[in-house]
mmCIF file of C-alpha atoms in Angstrom:
data_model
loop_
_atom_site.group_PDB
_atom_site.id
_atom_site.type_symbol
_atom_site.label_atom_id
_atom_site.label_comp_id
_atom_site.label_asym_id
_atom_site.label_seq_id
_atom_site.Cartn_x
_atom_site.Cartn_y
_atom_site.Cartn_z
ATOM 1 C CA UNK A 16 -7.952 -10.467 24.201
ATOM 2 C CA UNK A 17 -11.173 -11.885 23.252
ATOM 3 C CA UNK A 18 -12.503 -14.261 26.215
ATOM 4 C CA UNK A 19 -13.426 -17.714 25.306
ATOM 5 C CA UNK A 20 -15.412 -20.447 27.149
ATOM 6 C CA UNK A 21 -14.297 -24.188 27.133
ATOM 7 C CA UNK A 22 -15.974 -26.305 24.336
ATOM 8 C CA UNK A 23 -18.150 -28.084 26.890
ATOM 9 C CA UNK A 24 -19.465 -25.274 28.347
ATOM 10 C CA UNK A 25 -21.267 -23.508 25.192
ATOM 11 C CA UNK A 26 -24.549 -22.986 26.579
ATOM 12 C CA UNK A 27 -27.557 -25.166 25.209
ATOM 13 C CA UNK A 28 -26.072 -25.415 21.722
ATOM 14 C CA UNK A 29 -27.328 -29.011 21.499
ATOM 15 C CA UNK A 30 -30.946 -27.799 21.965
ATOM 16 C CA UNK A 31 -30.722 -25.357 19.193
ATOM 17 C CA UNK A 32 -33.068 -26.355 16.295
ATOM 18 C CA UNK A 33 -30.613 -27.869 13.226
ATOM 19 C CA UNK A 34 -31.969 -25.538 10.843
ATOM 20 C CA UNK A 35 -30.690 -22.596 12.989
ATOM 21 C CA UNK A 36 -27.261 -24.209 13.624
ATOM 22 C CA UNK A 37 -26.969 -24.960 9.894
ATOM 23 C CA UNK A 38 -27.718 -21.228 9.178
ATOM 24 C CA UNK A 39 -25.041 -20.148 11.843
ATOM 25 C CA UNK A 40 -22.455 -22.573 10.224
ATOM 26 C CA UNK A 41 -23.052 -20.983 6.735
ATOM 27 C CA UNK A 42 -22.418 -17.607 8.319
ATOM 28 C CA UNK A 43 -19.239 -18.730 9.849
ATOM 29 C CA UNK A 44 -18.264 -20.232 6.556
ATOM 30 C CA UNK A 45 -18.809 -16.828 4.790
ATOM 31 C CA UNK A 46 -16.420 -15.080 7.460
ATOM 32 C CA UNK A 47 -13.864 -17.667 7.190
ATOM 33 C CA UNK A 48 -13.873 -17.234 3.427
ATOM 34 C CA UNK A 49 -13.434 -13.407 3.846
ATOM 35 C CA UNK A 50 -10.728 -14.350 6.380
ATOM 36 C CA UNK A 51 -8.770 -16.478 3.878
ATOM 37 C CA UNK A 52 -7.966 -13.352 2.134
ATOM 38 C CA UNK A 53 -6.669 -11.452 5.137
ATOM 39 C CA UNK A 54 -4.432 -14.440 5.727
ATOM 40 C CA UNK A 55 -2.920 -13.962 2.216
ATOM 41 C CA UNK A 56 -2.291 -10.401 2.836
ATOM 42 C CA UNK A 57 -0.444 -11.387 6.211
ATOM 43 C CA UNK A 58 2.126 -13.273 4.070
ATOM 44 C CA UNK A 59 3.039 -10.342 2.035
ATOM 45 C CA UNK A 60 2.981 -7.617 4.812
ATOM 46 C CA UNK A 61 5.444 -5.224 3.968
ATOM 47 C CA UNK A 62 7.467 -5.675 7.126
ATOM 48 C CA UNK A 63 7.500 -9.424 7.502
ATOM 49 C CA UNK A 64 5.561 -12.462 6.784
ATOM 50 C CA UNK A 65 3.207 -12.538 9.450
ATOM 51 C CA UNK A 66 2.346 -16.108 9.486
ATOM 52 C CA UNK A 67 6.011 -17.262 9.923
ATOM 53 C CA UNK A 68 6.361 -14.641 12.422
ATOM 54 C CA UNK A 69 3.644 -16.242 14.228
ATOM 55 C CA UNK A 70 5.395 -19.652 14.197
ATOM 56 C CA UNK A 71 3.970 -21.105 11.226
ATOM 57 C CA UNK A 72 6.157 -23.260 9.211
ATOM 58 C CA UNK A 73 6.271 -22.701 5.425
ATOM 59 C CA UNK A 74 6.044 -25.725 3.568
ATOM 60 C CA UNK A 75 5.973 -26.984 -0.074
ATOM 61 C CA UNK A 76 2.241 -27.757 -1.134
ATOM 62 C CA UNK A 77 1.855 -31.405 -1.913
ATOM 63 C CA UNK A 78 -0.979 -30.417 -4.388
ATOM 64 C CA UNK A 79 -1.253 -27.350 -6.599
ATOM 65 C CA UNK A 80 1.971 -26.512 -8.350
ATOM 66 C CA UNK A 81 3.722 -23.477 -7.583
ATOM 67 C CA UNK A 82 1.954 -22.852 -3.874
ATOM 68 C CA UNK A 83 3.058 -23.063 -0.238
ATOM 69 C CA UNK A 84 0.995 -24.154 2.831
ATOM 70 C CA UNK A 85 1.901 -22.958 6.205
ATOM 71 C CA UNK A 86 1.543 -25.267 9.346
ATOM 72 C CA UNK A 87 1.618 -24.460 13.137
ATOM 73 C CA UNK A 88 1.794 -27.306 15.894
ATOM 74 C CA UNK A 89 -0.522 -25.880 18.646
ATOM 75 C CA UNK A 90 0.436 -26.338 22.551
ATOM 76 C CA UNK A 91 -2.808 -28.062 23.303
ATOM 77 C CA UNK A 92 -2.193 -30.739 20.400
ATOM 78 C CA UNK A 93 -3.043 -31.015 16.903
ATOM 79 C CA UNK A 94 -2.154 -28.538 14.281
ATOM 80 C CA UNK A 95 -3.453 -25.765 11.933
ATOM 81 C CA UNK A 96 -2.560 -25.888 8.257
ATOM 82 C CA UNK A 97 -3.395 -22.882 5.969
ATOM 83 C CA UNK A 98 -3.236 -22.825 2.053
ATOM 84 C CA UNK A 99 -4.874 -20.589 -0.516
ATOM 85 C CA UNK A 100 -7.043 -23.291 -1.486
ATOM 86 C CA UNK A 101 -8.080 -24.725 2.006
ATOM 87 C CA UNK A 102 -7.432 -24.389 5.824
ATOM 88 C CA UNK A 103 -8.023 -26.749 8.568
ATOM 89 C CA UNK A 104 -7.606 -28.066 12.144
ATOM 90 C CA UNK A 105 -6.125 -31.671 12.299
ATOM 91 C CA UNK A 106 -5.208 -33.880 15.467
ATOM 92 C CA UNK A 107 -8.016 -34.271 17.563
ATOM 93 C CA UNK A 108 -7.129 -34.280 21.304
ATOM 94 C CA UNK A 109 -9.678 -36.705 22.303
ATOM 95 C CA UNK A 110 -11.302 -39.710 20.359
ATOM 96 C CA UNK A 111 -14.682 -38.134 19.863
ATOM 97 C CA UNK A 112 -13.203 -34.945 18.493
ATOM 98 C CA UNK A 113 -13.199 -34.358 14.756
ATOM 99 C CA UNK A 114 -10.810 -32.764 12.216
ATOM 100 C CA UNK A 115 -11.993 -29.624 10.539
ATOM 101 C CA UNK A 116 -11.571 -28.588 6.962
ATOM 102 C CA UNK A 117 -12.648 -25.633 4.829
ATOM 103 C CA UNK A 118 -12.314 -25.791 1.003
ATOM 104 C CA UNK A 119 -12.195 -22.297 -0.475
ATOM 105 C CA UNK A 120 -13.746 -22.902 -3.952
ATOM 106 C CA UNK A 121 -16.515 -25.028 -2.453
ATOM 107 C CA UNK A 122 -17.294 -22.251 0.074
ATOM 108 C CA UNK A 123 -18.095 -25.198 2.610
ATOM 109 C CA UNK A 124 -16.834 -26.541 5.992
ATOM 110 C CA UNK A 125 -16.438 -30.402 6.453
ATOM 111 C CA UNK A 126 -15.573 -33.027 9.097
ATOM 112 C CA UNK A 127 -12.462 -34.469 7.820
ATOM 113 C CA UNK A 128 -12.000 -37.946 8.592
ATOM 114 C CA UNK A 129 -8.216 -38.305 7.467
ATOM 115 C CA UNK A 130 -5.429 -37.796 10.000
ATOM 116 C CA UNK A 131 -3.274 -35.908 7.629
ATOM 117 C CA UNK A 132 -4.427 -32.770 5.547
ATOM 118 C CA UNK A 133 -5.444 -33.426 1.796
ATOM 119 C CA UNK A 134 -3.113 -32.234 -0.801
ATOM 120 C CA UNK A 135 -4.740 -28.929 -1.691
ATOM 121 C CA UNK A 136 -7.040 -29.127 -4.491
ATOM 122 C CA UNK A 137 -7.251 -32.822 -4.153
ATOM 123 C CA UNK A 138 -10.257 -34.150 -1.835
ATOM 124 C CA UNK A 139 -11.358 -37.620 -1.461
ATOM 125 C CA UNK A 140 -15.204 -37.603 -1.265
ATOM 126 C CA UNK A 141 -15.278 -40.082 1.451
ATOM 127 C CA UNK A 142 -13.120 -38.010 3.759
ATOM 128 C CA UNK A 143 -15.586 -35.116 3.626
ATOM 129 C CA UNK A 144 -18.653 -35.113 5.902
ATOM 130 C CA UNK A 145 -21.010 -32.061 6.598
ATOM 131 C CA UNK A 146 -22.729 -33.812 9.614
ATOM 132 C CA UNK A 147 -24.220 -34.120 11.940
ATOM 133 C CA UNK A 148 -24.513 -30.639 12.244
ATOM 134 C CA UNK A 149 -23.417 -30.398 15.998
ATOM 135 C CA UNK A 150 -20.231 -32.264 15.004
ATOM 136 C CA UNK A 151 -19.434 -29.891 12.552
ATOM 137 C CA UNK A 152 -20.118 -26.887 14.817
ATOM 138 C CA UNK A 153 -17.621 -28.112 17.530
ATOM 139 C CA UNK A 154 -14.956 -28.903 14.748
ATOM 140 C CA UNK A 155 -15.376 -25.404 13.515
ATOM 141 C CA UNK A 156 -15.028 -24.071 17.152
ATOM 142 C CA UNK A 157 -11.730 -25.922 17.490
ATOM 143 C CA UNK A 158 -10.366 -24.110 14.510
ATOM 144 C CA UNK A 159 -12.147 -21.007 15.508
ATOM 145 C CA UNK A 160 -10.087 -20.879 19.001
ATOM 146 C CA UNK A 161 -6.611 -20.683 17.177
ATOM 147 C CA UNK A 162 -8.591 -18.101 14.759
ATOM 148 C CA UNK A 163 -9.329 -15.910 17.641
ATOM 149 C CA UNK A 164 -6.007 -16.118 19.369
ATOM 150 C CA UNK A 165 -4.213 -15.603 16.090
ATOM 151 C CA UNK A 166 -6.187 -12.170 15.454
ATOM 152 C CA UNK A 167 -5.535 -11.081 18.968
ATOM 153 C CA UNK A 168 -1.792 -11.430 18.145
ATOM 154 C CA UNK A 169 -2.011 -9.546 14.816
ATOM 155 C CA UNK A 170 -3.946 -6.801 16.953
ATOM 156 C CA UNK A 171 -0.923 -6.415 18.879
ATOM 157 C CA UNK A 172 1.758 -6.710 16.148
ATOM 158 C CA UNK A 173 0.543 -4.549 13.411
ATOM 159 C CA UNK A 174 -0.950 -1.238 12.849
ATOM 160 C CA UNK A 175 -4.701 -0.505 14.173
ATOM 161 C CA UNK A 176 -5.653 -0.322 10.591
ATOM 162 C CA UNK A 177 -3.959 -3.309 9.037
ATOM 163 C CA UNK A 178 -7.282 -5.468 8.962
ATOM 164 C CA UNK A 179 -9.337 -2.555 7.865
ATOM 165 C CA UNK A 180 -6.798 -2.049 4.852
ATOM 166 C CA UNK A 181 -7.181 -5.614 4.180
ATOM 167 C CA UNK A 182 -10.901 -5.445 4.207
ATOM 168 C CA UNK A 183 -11.126 -2.387 1.897
ATOM 169 C CA UNK A 184 -8.697 -4.344 -0.589
ATOM 170 C CA UNK A 185 -11.028 -7.453 -0.294
ATOM 171 C CA UNK A 186 -14.153 -5.318 -0.941
ATOM 172 C CA UNK A 187 -12.699 -3.599 -4.121
ATOM 173 C CA UNK A 188 -12.267 -7.241 -5.829
ATOM 174 C CA UNK A 189 -14.587 -7.560 -8.612
ATOM 175 C CA UNK A 190 -16.011 -10.867 -7.470
ATOM 176 C CA UNK A 191 -15.789 -10.453 -3.634
ATOM 177 C CA UNK A 192 -18.784 -10.770 -1.449
ATOM 178 C CA UNK A 193 -17.398 -8.845 1.664
ATOM 179 C CA UNK A 194 -19.140 -9.792 4.723
ATOM 180 C CA UNK A 195 -18.914 -8.118 8.371
ATOM 181 C CA UNK A 196 -15.834 -5.690 8.899
ATOM 182 C CA UNK A 197 -13.181 -7.093 10.913
ATOM 183 C CA UNK A 198 -13.887 -5.811 14.395
ATOM 184 C CA UNK A 199 -17.682 -6.818 14.004
ATOM 185 C CA UNK A 200 -16.645 -10.119 12.485
ATOM 186 C CA UNK A 201 -14.566 -10.916 15.687
ATOM 187 C CA UNK A 202 -17.464 -9.979 17.957
ATOM 188 C CA UNK A 203 -19.786 -12.224 16.157
ATOM 189 C CA UNK A 204 -17.398 -15.035 16.008
ATOM 190 C CA UNK A 205 -16.890 -14.756 19.718
ATOM 191 C CA UNK A 206 -20.461 -15.102 20.407
ATOM 192 C CA UNK A 207 -20.748 -17.755 17.948
ATOM 193 C CA UNK A 208 -17.807 -19.629 20.045
ATOM 194 C CA UNK A 209 -19.527 -18.732 23.584
ATOM 195 C CA UNK A 210 -23.185 -18.032 23.132
ATOM 196 C CA UNK A 211 -24.532 -19.347 19.795
ATOM 197 C CA UNK A 212 -27.966 -19.448 21.126
ATOM 198 C CA UNK A 213 -28.404 -15.666 21.612
ATOM 199 C CA UNK A 214 -26.697 -14.662 18.272
ATOM 200 C CA UNK A 215 -28.064 -12.758 15.397
ATOM 201 C CA UNK A 216 -27.421 -13.811 12.049
ATOM 202 C CA UNK A 217 -24.602 -11.817 9.905
ATOM 203 C CA UNK A 218 -27.038 -10.626 7.410
ATOM 204 C CA UNK A 219 -28.974 -9.002 10.288
ATOM 205 C CA UNK A 220 -25.683 -7.301 11.589
ATOM 206 C CA UNK A 221 -24.914 -6.055 7.859
ATOM 207 C CA UNK A 222 -28.265 -4.382 7.697
ATOM 208 C CA UNK A 223 -27.811 -2.565 11.271
ATOM 209 C CA UNK A 224 -24.247 -1.530 10.278
ATOM 210 C CA UNK A 225 -25.980 0.033 6.841
ATOM 211 C CA UNK A 226 -28.747 1.835 8.839
#
């Protein structure tokens, strides 16, 4: 299990230069785009739909025709919703917390101002915010808390090479831009979560892996 620290104990993140924080948010976004493909593979796992096995409810998409979305209520409040077009965390526990939305074809993360998820493919521009950067970071961490827990569950429930096979398949797609391999990605994400001030950029990690 990847260890996490509470959101309010993330060290000195508010003292980071905004340009540095924005750069880390771009790295996080790239890893999330890659992870979206992995969750799609979980749906068609040869043994069982892993999202459903994890407690997600399969729902008809209110937006794009012929698609499904998956929603899971979380014990601490709020819920995660995943769709091929977008993913997000909704329902803040505290008034100052923000909803989080990632839109796949835009390759961007947003602070989402509505209480209910958007219909996939249809996004009101006045509901999407990309700042302040610190607020977007903390919103991304709320989604990441679920993400890390889910990946720990995947490691327990699937073959040890399941994510590696997903990564190989993703890397073979003509238009894909693979980022860090799964294990290295989780290490980076845990540091982004717990100690972002000391983290190295993903591109630097990629160069180190190639050398």
